Amino acid sequence: MIEDNRIVVTGLGVVSPIGIGKARFWDGLKTGKTGIKPVSLFDVSEFVSRNAGEISDFDPKLFLGKKGLKYFNRTTKLLMSATFLCLQDAGIKNEDREYLCYGSDQVGLVVGTTCGVISSIGT
């Protein structure tokens, strides 16, 4: 007998060049917004391509608060912010989050990203 396994998506957390948050991202998709623009976060003068899908209006303090952010690289801040938005979208309250992270085998998190921070590889 084949077991009927089902997956339920209860929350989405999007941090992308065309919109941060599910609603802004979806609006960007519907209107055909492009996230490709000149890179502003680092010097690209020695590169042939100077455009990218950069998330330039990202402020992790809006999602994570100020405490401890200096210890995380940009990729970690992006991931943690997307996770925060996902849990918020799922209606999971702050007091329930520790249980979900450490005490439950019923919760999974799928992350999609294009790349991390090269400088943090091997550290």
PDB file of C-alpha atoms in Angstrom:
ATOM      1  CA  MET A   1       0.000   0.000   0.000  1.00  0.00           C
ATOM      2  CA  ILE A   2       1.345   3.437  -0.930  1.00  0.00           C
ATOM      3  CA  GLU A   3       1.223   5.951   1.843  1.00  0.00           C
ATOM      4  CA  ASP A   4      -0.335   9.278   0.926  1.00  0.00           C
ATOM      5  CA  ASN A   5       2.263  11.852   1.968  1.00  0.00           C
ATOM      6  CA  ARG A   6       1.154  15.424   1.690  1.00  0.00           C
ATOM      7  CA  ILE A   7       3.023  18.661   1.961  1.00  0.00           C
ATOM      8  CA  VAL A   8       1.381  21.824   3.179  1.00  0.00           C
ATOM      9  CA  VAL A   9       2.976  25.202   2.579  1.00  0.00           C
ATOM     10  CA  THR A  10       1.849  27.424   5.408  1.00  0.00           C
ATOM     11  CA  GLY A  11       4.158  30.388   4.991  1.00  0.00           C
ATOM     12  CA  LEU A  12       6.359  32.140   2.477  1.00  0.00           C
ATOM     13  CA  GLY A  13       9.245  34.459   3.198  1.00  0.00           C
ATOM     14  CA  VAL A  14      10.700  36.268   0.203  1.00  0.00           C
ATOM     15  CA  VAL A  15      13.691  38.583   0.127  1.00  0.00           C
ATOM     16  CA  SER A  16      14.417  39.344  -3.513  1.00  0.00           C
ATOM     17  CA  PRO A  17      15.523  42.169  -5.813  1.00  0.00           C
ATOM     18  CA  ILE A  18      11.931  42.711  -6.998  1.00  0.00           C
ATOM     19  CA  GLY A  19      10.371  42.866  -3.565  1.00  0.00           C
ATOM     20  CA  ILE A  20      10.816  41.996   0.073  1.00  0.00           C
ATOM     21  CA  GLY A  21       7.867  40.124   1.498  1.00  0.00           C
ATOM     22  CA  LYS A  22       5.329  37.939  -0.263  1.00  0.00           C
ATOM     23  CA  ALA A  23       2.985  40.752  -1.338  1.00  0.00           C
ATOM     24  CA  ARG A  24       5.681  43.067  -2.740  1.00  0.00           C
ATOM     25  CA  PHE A  25       7.382  40.154  -4.504  1.00  0.00           C
ATOM     26  CA  TRP A  26       4.107  38.992  -6.060  1.00  0.00           C
ATOM     27  CA  ASP A  27       3.279  42.541  -7.166  1.00  0.00           C
ATOM     28  CA  GLY A  28       6.722  42.755  -8.757  1.00  0.00           C
ATOM     29  CA  LEU A  29       6.122  39.503 -10.643  1.00  0.00           C
ATOM     30  CA  LYS A  30       2.673  40.573 -11.847  1.00  0.00           C
ATOM     31  CA  THR A  31       3.912  43.933 -13.123  1.00  0.00           C
ATOM     32  CA  GLY A  32       7.036  42.492 -14.768  1.00  0.00           C
ATOM     33  CA  LYS A  33       9.400  44.402 -12.508  1.00  0.00           C
ATOM     34  CA  THR A  34      13.056  43.615 -13.076  1.00  0.00           C
ATOM     35  CA  GLY A  35      15.492  43.317 -10.225  1.00  0.00           C
ATOM     36  CA  ILE A  36      18.502  43.787 -12.491  1.00  0.00           C
ATOM     37  CA  LYS A  37      20.247  47.126 -11.989  1.00  0.00           C
ATOM     38  CA  PRO A  38      23.738  48.553 -11.545  1.00  0.00           C
ATOM     39  CA  VAL A  39      25.564  47.007  -8.595  1.00  0.00           C
ATOM     40  CA  SER A  40      25.892  49.427  -5.685  1.00  0.00           C
ATOM     41  CA  LEU A  41      27.144  47.274  -2.803  1.00  0.00           C
ATOM     42  CA  PHE A  42      30.731  46.821  -4.013  1.00  0.00           C
ATOM     43  CA  ASP A  43      33.146  48.080  -6.668  1.00  0.00           C
ATOM     44  CA  VAL A  44      32.509  46.428 -10.037  1.00  0.00           C
ATOM     45  CA  SER A  45      34.804  48.629 -12.130  1.00  0.00           C
ATOM     46  CA  GLU A  46      37.091  45.702 -12.985  1.00  0.00           C
ATOM     47  CA  PHE A  47      34.251  43.448 -14.137  1.00  0.00           C
ATOM     48  CA  VAL A  48      32.714  43.240 -17.602  1.00  0.00           C
ATOM     49  CA  SER A  49      29.204  43.012 -16.212  1.00  0.00           C
ATOM     50  CA  ARG A  50      28.204  45.714 -13.779  1.00  0.00           C
ATOM     51  CA  ASN A  51      24.559  44.797 -13.330  1.00  0.00           C
ATOM     52  CA  ALA A  52      22.993  42.191 -11.062  1.00  0.00           C
ATOM     53  CA  GLY A  53      19.897  41.211  -9.143  1.00  0.00           C
ATOM     54  CA  GLU A  54      20.988  43.050  -6.030  1.00  0.00           C
ATOM     55  CA  ILE A  55      18.795  43.513  -2.954  1.00  0.00           C
ATOM     56  CA  SER A  56      19.887  47.066  -2.279  1.00  0.00           C
ATOM     57  CA  ASP A  57      16.974  48.243  -0.090  1.00  0.00           C
ATOM     58  CA  PHE A  58      17.443  45.486   2.495  1.00  0.00           C
ATOM     59  CA  ASP A  59      17.524  46.447   6.186  1.00  0.00           C
ATOM     60  CA  PRO A  60      17.793  43.378   8.434  1.00  0.00           C
ATOM     61  CA  LYS A  61      16.979  45.436  11.535  1.00  0.00           C
ATOM     62  CA  LEU A  62      13.369  45.636  10.330  1.00  0.00           C
ATOM     63  CA  PHE A  63      13.033  41.871  10.708  1.00  0.00           C
ATOM     64  CA  LEU A  64      15.665  40.824  13.239  1.00  0.00           C
ATOM     65  CA  GLY A  65      16.216  43.821  15.482  1.00  0.00           C
ATOM     66  CA  LYS A  66      19.652  45.377  16.071  1.00  0.00           C
ATOM     67  CA  LYS A  67      21.151  43.028  18.630  1.00  0.00           C
ATOM     68  CA  GLY A  68      23.866  40.708  17.331  1.00  0.00           C
ATOM     69  CA  LEU A  69      23.657  41.624  13.645  1.00  0.00           C
ATOM     70  CA  LYS A  70      27.329  42.576  13.489  1.00  0.00           C
ATOM     71  CA  TYR A  71      28.240  38.900  13.912  1.00  0.00           C
ATOM     72  CA  PHE A  72      26.411  37.736  10.774  1.00  0.00           C
ATOM     73  CA  ASN A  73      27.400  38.099   7.140  1.00  0.00           C
ATOM     74  CA  ARG A  74      24.938  39.479   4.605  1.00  0.00           C
ATOM     75  CA  THR A  75      23.805  36.061   3.383  1.00  0.00           C
ATOM     76  CA  THR A  76      22.919  34.961   6.909  1.00  0.00           C
ATOM     77  CA  LYS A  77      20.978  38.186   7.470  1.00  0.00           C
ATOM     78  CA  LEU A  78      19.055  37.637   4.224  1.00  0.00           C
ATOM     79  CA  LEU A  79      18.257  34.028   5.156  1.00  0.00           C
ATOM     80  CA  MET A  80      17.227  34.868   8.715  1.00  0.00           C
ATOM     81  CA  SER A  81      14.995  37.697   7.464  1.00  0.00           C
ATOM     82  CA  ALA A  82      13.323  35.417   4.917  1.00  0.00           C
ATOM     83  CA  THR A  83      12.780  32.843   7.670  1.00  0.00           C
ATOM     84  CA  PHE A  84      11.240  35.518   9.898  1.00  0.00           C
ATOM     85  CA  LEU A  85       8.870  36.537   7.087  1.00  0.00           C
ATOM     86  CA  CYS A  86       7.964  32.894   6.454  1.00  0.00           C
ATOM     87  CA  LEU A  87       7.109  32.242  10.102  1.00  0.00           C
ATOM     88  CA  GLN A  88       5.158  35.494  10.242  1.00  0.00           C
ATOM     89  CA  ASP A  89       3.232  34.553   7.097  1.00  0.00           C
ATOM     90  CA  ALA A  90       2.445  31.160   8.640  1.00  0.00           C
ATOM     91  CA  GLY A  91       0.992  32.887  11.698  1.00  0.00           C
ATOM     92  CA  ILE A  92       3.563  31.401  14.041  1.00  0.00           C
ATOM     93  CA  LYS A  93       3.930  33.510  17.167  1.00  0.00           C
ATOM     94  CA  ASN A  94       7.293  34.383  18.726  1.00  0.00           C
ATOM     95  CA  GLU A  95       6.607  32.210  21.774  1.00  0.00           C
ATOM     96  CA  ASP A  96       6.076  29.147  19.528  1.00  0.00           C
ATOM     97  CA  ARG A  97       9.257  29.539  17.478  1.00  0.00           C
ATOM     98  CA  GLU A  98      11.698  27.915  19.892  1.00  0.00           C
ATOM     99  CA  TYR A  99       9.562  24.775  20.080  1.00  0.00           C
ATOM    100  CA  LEU A 100       9.326  24.602  16.308  1.00  0.00           C
ATOM    101  CA  CYS A 101      13.087  24.944  15.938  1.00  0.00           C
ATOM    102  CA  TYR A 102      14.145  22.513  18.646  1.00  0.00           C
ATOM    103  CA  GLY A 103      11.194  20.360  19.686  1.00  0.00           C
ATOM    104  CA  SER A 104       9.263  19.327  16.610  1.00  0.00           C
ATOM    105  CA  ASP A 105       9.814  16.909  13.763  1.00  0.00           C
ATOM    106  CA  GLN A 106       6.733  18.218  11.962  1.00  0.00           C
ATOM    107  CA  VAL A 107       8.280  21.406  10.610  1.00  0.00           C
ATOM    108  CA  GLY A 108      10.565  21.777   7.631  1.00  0.00           C
ATOM    109  CA  LEU A 109      12.138  24.758   5.958  1.00  0.00           C
ATOM    110  CA  VAL A 110      13.116  24.881   2.308  1.00  0.00           C
ATOM    111  CA  VAL A 111      15.513  27.613   1.250  1.00  0.00           C
ATOM    112  CA  GLY A 112      16.348  28.700  -2.267  1.00  0.00           C
ATOM    113  CA  THR A 113      19.234  31.010  -2.982  1.00  0.00           C
ATOM    114  CA  THR A 114      21.547  31.841  -5.844  1.00  0.00           C
ATOM    115  CA  CYS A 115      24.764  32.009  -3.852  1.00  0.00           C
ATOM    116  CA  GLY A 116      26.247  32.832  -0.517  1.00  0.00           C
ATOM    117  CA  VAL A 117      29.094  35.054   0.515  1.00  0.00           C
ATOM    118  CA  ILE A 118      32.332  33.848  -1.022  1.00  0.00           C
ATOM    119  CA  SER A 119      34.370  35.416   1.772  1.00  0.00           C
ATOM    120  CA  SER A 120      32.679  33.168   4.361  1.00  0.00           C
ATOM    121  CA  ILE A 121      33.452  29.874   2.608  1.00  0.00           C
ATOM    122  CA  GLY A 122      35.765  27.798   4.762  1.00  0.00           C
ATOM    123  CA  THR A 123      35.223  29.857   7.898  1.00  0.00           C
TER     124      THR A 123
END
